[in-house]
Coordinates of C-alpha atoms (C1' of nucleotides) in Angstrom, one line a residue:
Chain A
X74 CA 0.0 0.0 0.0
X75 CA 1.5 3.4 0.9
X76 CA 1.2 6.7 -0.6
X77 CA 1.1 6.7 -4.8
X78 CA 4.8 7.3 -6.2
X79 CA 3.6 9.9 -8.4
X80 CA 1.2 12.8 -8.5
X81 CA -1.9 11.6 -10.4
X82 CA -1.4 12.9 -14.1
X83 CA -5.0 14.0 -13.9
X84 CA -3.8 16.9 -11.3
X85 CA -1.1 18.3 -13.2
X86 CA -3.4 18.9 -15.9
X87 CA -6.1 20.2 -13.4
X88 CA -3.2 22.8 -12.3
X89 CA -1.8 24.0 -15.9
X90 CA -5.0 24.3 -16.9
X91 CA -6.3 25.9 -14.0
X92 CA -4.5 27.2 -11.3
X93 CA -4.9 31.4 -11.8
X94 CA -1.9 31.6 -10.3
X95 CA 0.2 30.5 -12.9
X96 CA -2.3 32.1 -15.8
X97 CA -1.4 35.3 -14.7
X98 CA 2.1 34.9 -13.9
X99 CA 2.1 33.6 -17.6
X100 CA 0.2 36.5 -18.7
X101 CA 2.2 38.5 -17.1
X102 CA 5.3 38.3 -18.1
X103 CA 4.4 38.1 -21.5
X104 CA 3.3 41.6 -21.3
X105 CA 6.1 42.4 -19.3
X106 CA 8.1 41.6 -22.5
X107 CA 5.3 43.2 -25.0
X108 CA 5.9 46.8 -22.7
X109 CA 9.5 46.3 -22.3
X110 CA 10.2 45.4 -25.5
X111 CA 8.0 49.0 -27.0
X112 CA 9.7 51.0 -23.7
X113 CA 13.6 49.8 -24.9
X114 CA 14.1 52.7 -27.2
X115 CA 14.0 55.0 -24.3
X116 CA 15.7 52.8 -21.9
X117 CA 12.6 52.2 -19.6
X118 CA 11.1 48.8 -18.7
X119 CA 7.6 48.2 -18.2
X120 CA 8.2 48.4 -14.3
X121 CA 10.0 51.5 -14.5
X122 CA 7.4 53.2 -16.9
X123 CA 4.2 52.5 -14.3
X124 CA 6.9 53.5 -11.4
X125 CA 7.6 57.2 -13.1
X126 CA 3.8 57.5 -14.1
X127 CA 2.4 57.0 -10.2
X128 CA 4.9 59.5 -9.5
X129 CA 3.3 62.2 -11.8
X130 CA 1.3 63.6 -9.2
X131 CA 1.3 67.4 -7.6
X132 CA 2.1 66.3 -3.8
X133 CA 5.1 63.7 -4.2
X134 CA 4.0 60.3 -1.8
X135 CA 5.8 58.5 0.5
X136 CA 7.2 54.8 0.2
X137 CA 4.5 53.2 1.6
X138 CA 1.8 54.9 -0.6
X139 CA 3.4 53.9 -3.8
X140 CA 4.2 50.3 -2.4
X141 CA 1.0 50.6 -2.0
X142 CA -0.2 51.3 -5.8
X143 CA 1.7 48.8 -7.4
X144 CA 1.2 46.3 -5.0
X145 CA 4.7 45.3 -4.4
X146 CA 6.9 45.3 -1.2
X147 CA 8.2 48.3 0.6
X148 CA 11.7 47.3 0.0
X149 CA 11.2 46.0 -4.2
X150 CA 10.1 50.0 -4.1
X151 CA 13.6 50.4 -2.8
X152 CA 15.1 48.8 -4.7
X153 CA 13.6 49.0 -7.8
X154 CA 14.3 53.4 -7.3
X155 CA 18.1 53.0 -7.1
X156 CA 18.6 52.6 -10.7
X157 CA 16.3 55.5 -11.6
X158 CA 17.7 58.0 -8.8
X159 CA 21.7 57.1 -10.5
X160 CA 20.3 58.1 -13.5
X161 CA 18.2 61.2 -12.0
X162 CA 14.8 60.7 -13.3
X163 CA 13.5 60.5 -9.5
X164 CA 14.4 62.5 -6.3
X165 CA 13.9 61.2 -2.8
X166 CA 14.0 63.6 -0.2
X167 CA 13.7 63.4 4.0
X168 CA 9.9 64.5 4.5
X169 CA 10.3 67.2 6.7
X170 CA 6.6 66.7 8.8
X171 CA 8.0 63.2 9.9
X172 CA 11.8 62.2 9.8
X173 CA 11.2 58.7 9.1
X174 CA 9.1 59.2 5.7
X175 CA 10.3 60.0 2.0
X176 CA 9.1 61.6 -0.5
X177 CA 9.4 60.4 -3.8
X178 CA 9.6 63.0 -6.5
X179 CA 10.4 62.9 -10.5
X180 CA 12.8 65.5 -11.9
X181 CA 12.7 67.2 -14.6
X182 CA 14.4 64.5 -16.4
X183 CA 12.0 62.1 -15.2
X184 CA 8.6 63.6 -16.4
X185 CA 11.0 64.9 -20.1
X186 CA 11.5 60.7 -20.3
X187 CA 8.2 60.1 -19.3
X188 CA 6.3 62.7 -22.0
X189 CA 8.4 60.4 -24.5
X190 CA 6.8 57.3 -23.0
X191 CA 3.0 57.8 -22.8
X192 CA 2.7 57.6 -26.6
X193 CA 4.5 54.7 -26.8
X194 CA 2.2 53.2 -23.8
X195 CA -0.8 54.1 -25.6
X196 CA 0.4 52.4 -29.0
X197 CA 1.3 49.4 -27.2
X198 CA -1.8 49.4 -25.1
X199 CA -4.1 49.6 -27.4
X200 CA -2.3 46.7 -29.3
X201 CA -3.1 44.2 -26.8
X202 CA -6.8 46.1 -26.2
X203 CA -6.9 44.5 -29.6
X204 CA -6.2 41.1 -28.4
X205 CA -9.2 41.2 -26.0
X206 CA -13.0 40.7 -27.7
X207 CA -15.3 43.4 -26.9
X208 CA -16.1 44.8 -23.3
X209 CA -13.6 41.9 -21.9
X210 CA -11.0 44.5 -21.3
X211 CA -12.8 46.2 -19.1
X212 CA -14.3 43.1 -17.4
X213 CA -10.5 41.6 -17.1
X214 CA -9.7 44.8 -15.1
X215 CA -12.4 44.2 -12.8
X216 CA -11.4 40.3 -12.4
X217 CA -7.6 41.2 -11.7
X218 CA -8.6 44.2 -8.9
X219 CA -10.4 41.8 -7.2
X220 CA -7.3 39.6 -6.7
X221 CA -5.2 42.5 -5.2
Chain B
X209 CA 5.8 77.9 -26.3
X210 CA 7.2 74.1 -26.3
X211 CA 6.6 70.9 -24.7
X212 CA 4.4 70.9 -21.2
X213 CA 6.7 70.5 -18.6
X214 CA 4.7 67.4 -16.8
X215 CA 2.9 64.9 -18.5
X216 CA -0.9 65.8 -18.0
X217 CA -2.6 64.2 -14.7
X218 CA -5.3 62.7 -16.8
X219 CA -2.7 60.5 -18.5
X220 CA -1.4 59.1 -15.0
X221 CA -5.2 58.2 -14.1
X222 CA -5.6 56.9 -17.2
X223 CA -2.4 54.7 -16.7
X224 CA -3.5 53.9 -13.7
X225 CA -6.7 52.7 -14.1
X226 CA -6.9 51.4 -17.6
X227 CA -3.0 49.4 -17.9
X228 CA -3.6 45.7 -18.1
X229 CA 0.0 45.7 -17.7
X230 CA -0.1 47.3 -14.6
X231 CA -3.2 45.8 -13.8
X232 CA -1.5 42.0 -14.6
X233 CA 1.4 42.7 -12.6
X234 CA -0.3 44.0 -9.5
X235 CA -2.4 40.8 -9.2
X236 CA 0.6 38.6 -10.4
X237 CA 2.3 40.3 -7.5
X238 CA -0.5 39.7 -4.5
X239 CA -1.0 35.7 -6.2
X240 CA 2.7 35.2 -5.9
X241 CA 2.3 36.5 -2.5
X242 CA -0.6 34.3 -1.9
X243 CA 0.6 31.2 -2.7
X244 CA 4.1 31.5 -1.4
X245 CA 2.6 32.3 2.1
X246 CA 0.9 29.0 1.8
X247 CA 3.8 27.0 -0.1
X248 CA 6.2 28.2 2.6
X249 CA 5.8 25.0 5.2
X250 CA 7.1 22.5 2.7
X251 CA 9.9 25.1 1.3
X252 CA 8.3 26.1 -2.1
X253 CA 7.7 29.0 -4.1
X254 CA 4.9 29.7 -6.7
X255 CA 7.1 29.6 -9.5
X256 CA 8.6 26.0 -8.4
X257 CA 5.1 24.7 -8.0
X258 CA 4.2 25.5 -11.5
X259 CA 7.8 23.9 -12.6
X260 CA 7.3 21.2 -10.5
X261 CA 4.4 20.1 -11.3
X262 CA 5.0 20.9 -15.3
X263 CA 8.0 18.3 -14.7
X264 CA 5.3 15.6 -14.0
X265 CA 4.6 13.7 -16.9
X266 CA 5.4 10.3 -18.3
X267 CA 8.1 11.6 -20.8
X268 CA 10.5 13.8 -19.7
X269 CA 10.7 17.2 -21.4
X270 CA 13.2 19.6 -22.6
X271 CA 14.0 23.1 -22.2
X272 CA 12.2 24.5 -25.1
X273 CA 9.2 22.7 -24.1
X274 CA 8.9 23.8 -20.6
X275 CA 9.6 27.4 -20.7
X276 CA 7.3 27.4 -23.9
X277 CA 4.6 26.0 -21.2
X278 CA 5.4 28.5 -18.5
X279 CA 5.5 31.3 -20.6
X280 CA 9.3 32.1 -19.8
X281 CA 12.7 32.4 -21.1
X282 CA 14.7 29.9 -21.6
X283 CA 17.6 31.3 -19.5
X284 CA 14.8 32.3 -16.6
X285 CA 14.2 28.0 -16.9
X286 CA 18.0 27.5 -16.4
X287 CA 18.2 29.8 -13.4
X288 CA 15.0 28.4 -11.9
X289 CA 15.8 25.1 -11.5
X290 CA 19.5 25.4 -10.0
X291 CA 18.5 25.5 -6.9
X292 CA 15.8 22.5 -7.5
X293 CA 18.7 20.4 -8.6
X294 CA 21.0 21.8 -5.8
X295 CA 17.9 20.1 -3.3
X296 CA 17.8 16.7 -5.3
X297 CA 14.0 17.5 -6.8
X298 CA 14.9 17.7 -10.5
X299 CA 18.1 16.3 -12.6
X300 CA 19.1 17.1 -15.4
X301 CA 20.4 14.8 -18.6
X302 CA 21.6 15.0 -21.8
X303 CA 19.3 13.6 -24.5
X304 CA 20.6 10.6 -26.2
X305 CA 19.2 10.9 -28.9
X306 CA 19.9 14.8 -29.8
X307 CA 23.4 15.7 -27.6
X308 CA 21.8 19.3 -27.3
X309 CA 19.0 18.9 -25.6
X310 CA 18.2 18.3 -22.4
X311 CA 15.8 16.2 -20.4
X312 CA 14.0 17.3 -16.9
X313 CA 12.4 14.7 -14.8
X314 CA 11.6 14.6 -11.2
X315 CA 13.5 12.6 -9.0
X316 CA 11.7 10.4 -6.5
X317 CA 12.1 13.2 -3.5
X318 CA 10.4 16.0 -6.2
X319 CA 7.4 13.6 -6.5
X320 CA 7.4 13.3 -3.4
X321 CA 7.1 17.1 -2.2
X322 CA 4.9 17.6 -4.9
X323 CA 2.2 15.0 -3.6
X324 CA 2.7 16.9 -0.5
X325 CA 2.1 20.2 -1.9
X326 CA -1.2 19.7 -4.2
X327 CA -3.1 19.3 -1.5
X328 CA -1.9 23.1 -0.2
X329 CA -2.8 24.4 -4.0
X330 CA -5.9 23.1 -3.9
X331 CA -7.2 25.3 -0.8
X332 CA -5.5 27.6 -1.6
X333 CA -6.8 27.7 -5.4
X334 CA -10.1 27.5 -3.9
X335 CA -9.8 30.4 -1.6
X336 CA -8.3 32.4 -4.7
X337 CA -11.6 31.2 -6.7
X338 CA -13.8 32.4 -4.3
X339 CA -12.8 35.8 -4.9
X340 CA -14.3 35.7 -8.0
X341 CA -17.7 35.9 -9.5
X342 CA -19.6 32.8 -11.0
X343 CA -18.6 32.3 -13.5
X344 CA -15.5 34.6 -13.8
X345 CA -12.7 32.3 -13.6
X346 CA -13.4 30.6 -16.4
X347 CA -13.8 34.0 -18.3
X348 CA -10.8 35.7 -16.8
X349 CA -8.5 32.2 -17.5
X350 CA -9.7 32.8 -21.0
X351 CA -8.6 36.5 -21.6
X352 CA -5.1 35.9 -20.1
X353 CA -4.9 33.3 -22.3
X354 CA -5.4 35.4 -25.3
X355 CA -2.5 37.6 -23.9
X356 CA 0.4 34.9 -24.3
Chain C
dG222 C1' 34.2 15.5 -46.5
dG223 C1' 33.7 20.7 -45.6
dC224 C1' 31.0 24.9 -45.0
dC225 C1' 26.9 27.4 -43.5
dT226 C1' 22.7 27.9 -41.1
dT227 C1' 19.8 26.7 -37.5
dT228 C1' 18.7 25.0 -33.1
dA229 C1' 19.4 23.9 -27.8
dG230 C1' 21.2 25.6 -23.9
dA231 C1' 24.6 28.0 -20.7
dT232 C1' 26.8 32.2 -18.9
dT233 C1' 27.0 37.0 -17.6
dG234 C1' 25.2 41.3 -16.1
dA235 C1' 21.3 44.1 -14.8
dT236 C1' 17.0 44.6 -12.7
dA237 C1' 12.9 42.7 -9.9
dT238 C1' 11.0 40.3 -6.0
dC239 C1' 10.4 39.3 -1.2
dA240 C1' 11.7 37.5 3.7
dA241 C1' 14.3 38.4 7.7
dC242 C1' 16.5 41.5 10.3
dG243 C1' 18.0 46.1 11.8
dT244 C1' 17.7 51.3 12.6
dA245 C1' 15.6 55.7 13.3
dT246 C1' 11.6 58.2 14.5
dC247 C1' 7.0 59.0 16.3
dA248 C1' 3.2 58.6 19.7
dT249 C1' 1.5 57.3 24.0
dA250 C1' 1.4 55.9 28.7
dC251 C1' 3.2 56.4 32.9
Chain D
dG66 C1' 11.0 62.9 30.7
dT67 C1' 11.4 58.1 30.0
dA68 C1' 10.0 53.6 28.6
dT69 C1' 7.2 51.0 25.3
dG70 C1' 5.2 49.9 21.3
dA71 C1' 4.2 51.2 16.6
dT72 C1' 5.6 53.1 12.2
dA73 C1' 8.6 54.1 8.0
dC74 C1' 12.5 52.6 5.7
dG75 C1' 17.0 50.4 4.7
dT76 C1' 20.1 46.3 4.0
dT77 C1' 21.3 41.6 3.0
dG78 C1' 20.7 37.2 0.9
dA79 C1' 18.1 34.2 -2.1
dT80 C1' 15.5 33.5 -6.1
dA81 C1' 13.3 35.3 -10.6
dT82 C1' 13.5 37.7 -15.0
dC83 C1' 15.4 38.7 -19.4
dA84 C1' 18.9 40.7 -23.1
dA85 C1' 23.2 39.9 -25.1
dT86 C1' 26.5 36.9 -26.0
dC87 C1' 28.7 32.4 -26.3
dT88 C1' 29.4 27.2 -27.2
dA89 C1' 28.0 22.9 -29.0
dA90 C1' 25.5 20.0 -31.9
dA91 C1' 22.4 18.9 -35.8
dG92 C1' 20.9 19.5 -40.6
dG93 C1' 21.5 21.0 -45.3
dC94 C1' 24.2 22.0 -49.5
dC95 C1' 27.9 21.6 -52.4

DNA sequence: GGCCTTTAGATTGATATCAACGTATCATAC
DNA sequence: GTATGATACGTTGATATCAATCTAAAGGCC
C-alpha cells in the first residue's frame, strides 16, 4: 500500500489548466516583454514606466503609498528606485513633517522621459486592447482588482 | 511655447486605471504572495510549484518545451531550476538521442514534495476562486490566455 | 568530407522580488 | 521625561527575470 509514487497525471493537468496563479504569472510576463520590448528605445522597462507615471502627481508620496499602488513590497520599491535616482529621473528627499518618511519626486528628467513614454504606452496598449474581444477589457480589469 | 513641462494628470489616471500591464502585474504580485505564504511550510515558491508540477509527466521534457509551457525564457528555466537540482528535486540529462538537448524529470524526492504540496494548492486555489464571481474564472483564465 | 545555417542551452550582467532582520523616528502611557 | 510599542525605511541574501553573447551539436548544401 502506501502513498502513490507519483502525483496523479490528472492533477497536473487540473493545475496547468487551471490554477490562476500560474495564468497570470504567464500573462504577465508576457506583457512584461510586449511593454518592455516598446519602452527599450527610451531605456525604460515596463516596471519602470508605471513607477515614473504613479509619480506624476502634484504632492510627491511616501514609500508606503506607492508600495502601496503597485502592489509590491516596501523594499522591491527600494530597490527598484536606485537605478532610476543614479540616472536622475526620480528625487527622494527626507519628509520634513516626519523624519522617518520620503518623498518620492520625478525630476525634470524624469517627467521629459516620461512625456516620451506615454505615446509609446498608448500604441502598445491599445495593441493588446486588440487582443481582447469586446467589453472583456474592461471586465478583465475588474477580475484582476479583485485579486489584489 | 514648447513641450508641457509634466505629463498631463489625466494621462497618470488613465495609466492607472486602464493598464492591463499594470493591472497584470499587481495581481501577479498579491498571487505570488498568496501562494508562497501557503507553499512556505514545505519550502516552495509559486514559480517552483508551477515547474514542479509541469515536470510531471510520463516523458521527460526539454527546455524549449517547458519554458514554452510557463510562458518564460529559456535562461529564466535555467536559473529556476538550479536550486531545484541543488535540493535533489529535478536532474538534469543530456538527451541521447539529440546531444543538445536536455531532459527534466523529477526525481523520487520531487514527487514526493509535490504530492505533499497539491493538496496546499488546492485550498489555496479555492480560496483564490472564491474571490471571483460565477462564473469569472473561467472567463478571466480565457482572456489571459489570449495575452500569451 | 567541408562549410553554413539553424537549433538547444549555458553564462553574464542588470534589474525585480520578497523574507528576515536592523535602525531611526514618532506617539502614547506612565 | 522616560519607557514601550508602533511606524517608516533600509540592508542583506536568495531567487526570478530577461537581453546579449557564447558554445556545441544537428541538418542541409555543395
Amino acid at each position: 500500500m502506501g502513498a502513490p509514487m507519483n502525483p496523479p497525471l490528472e492533477t497536473t493537468h487540473l493545475v496547468r489548466d487551471a490554477c490562476l496563479c500560474l495564468h497570470v504569472q504567464r500573462a504577465a510576463r508576457a506583457l512584461a516583454r510586449r511593454f518592455d520590448d516598446a519602452l527599450r528605445p527610451i531605456g525604460l522597462t515596463h516596471g519602470q514606466f508605471s513607477l515614473l507615471i504613479s509619480l506624476n502627481r502634484p504632492k510627491p508620496p511616501g514609500m508606503a503609498a506607492v508600495a502601496s499602488l503597485l502592489a509590491m513590497d516596501r523594499t522591491t520599491l527600494t530597490a527598484a528606485l536606485k537605478p532610476l535616482r543614479r540616472r536622475g529621473l526620480v528625487k527622494v528627499k527626507a519628509d520634513s513633517a516626519d523624519r522617518r518618511g520620503r518623498l518620492i519626486t520625478l525630476t525634470a528628467r524624469g517627467r521629459a522621459l516620461l512625456i516620451r513614454a506615454v505615446p509609446i504606452w498608448k500604441k502598445t496598449h491599445a495593441g493588446v486592447e486588440a487582443l481582447l474581444g469586446d467589453g472583456e477589457s474592461d471586465r478583465l480589469r475588474k477580475n484582476l482588482r479583485v485579486l489584489c
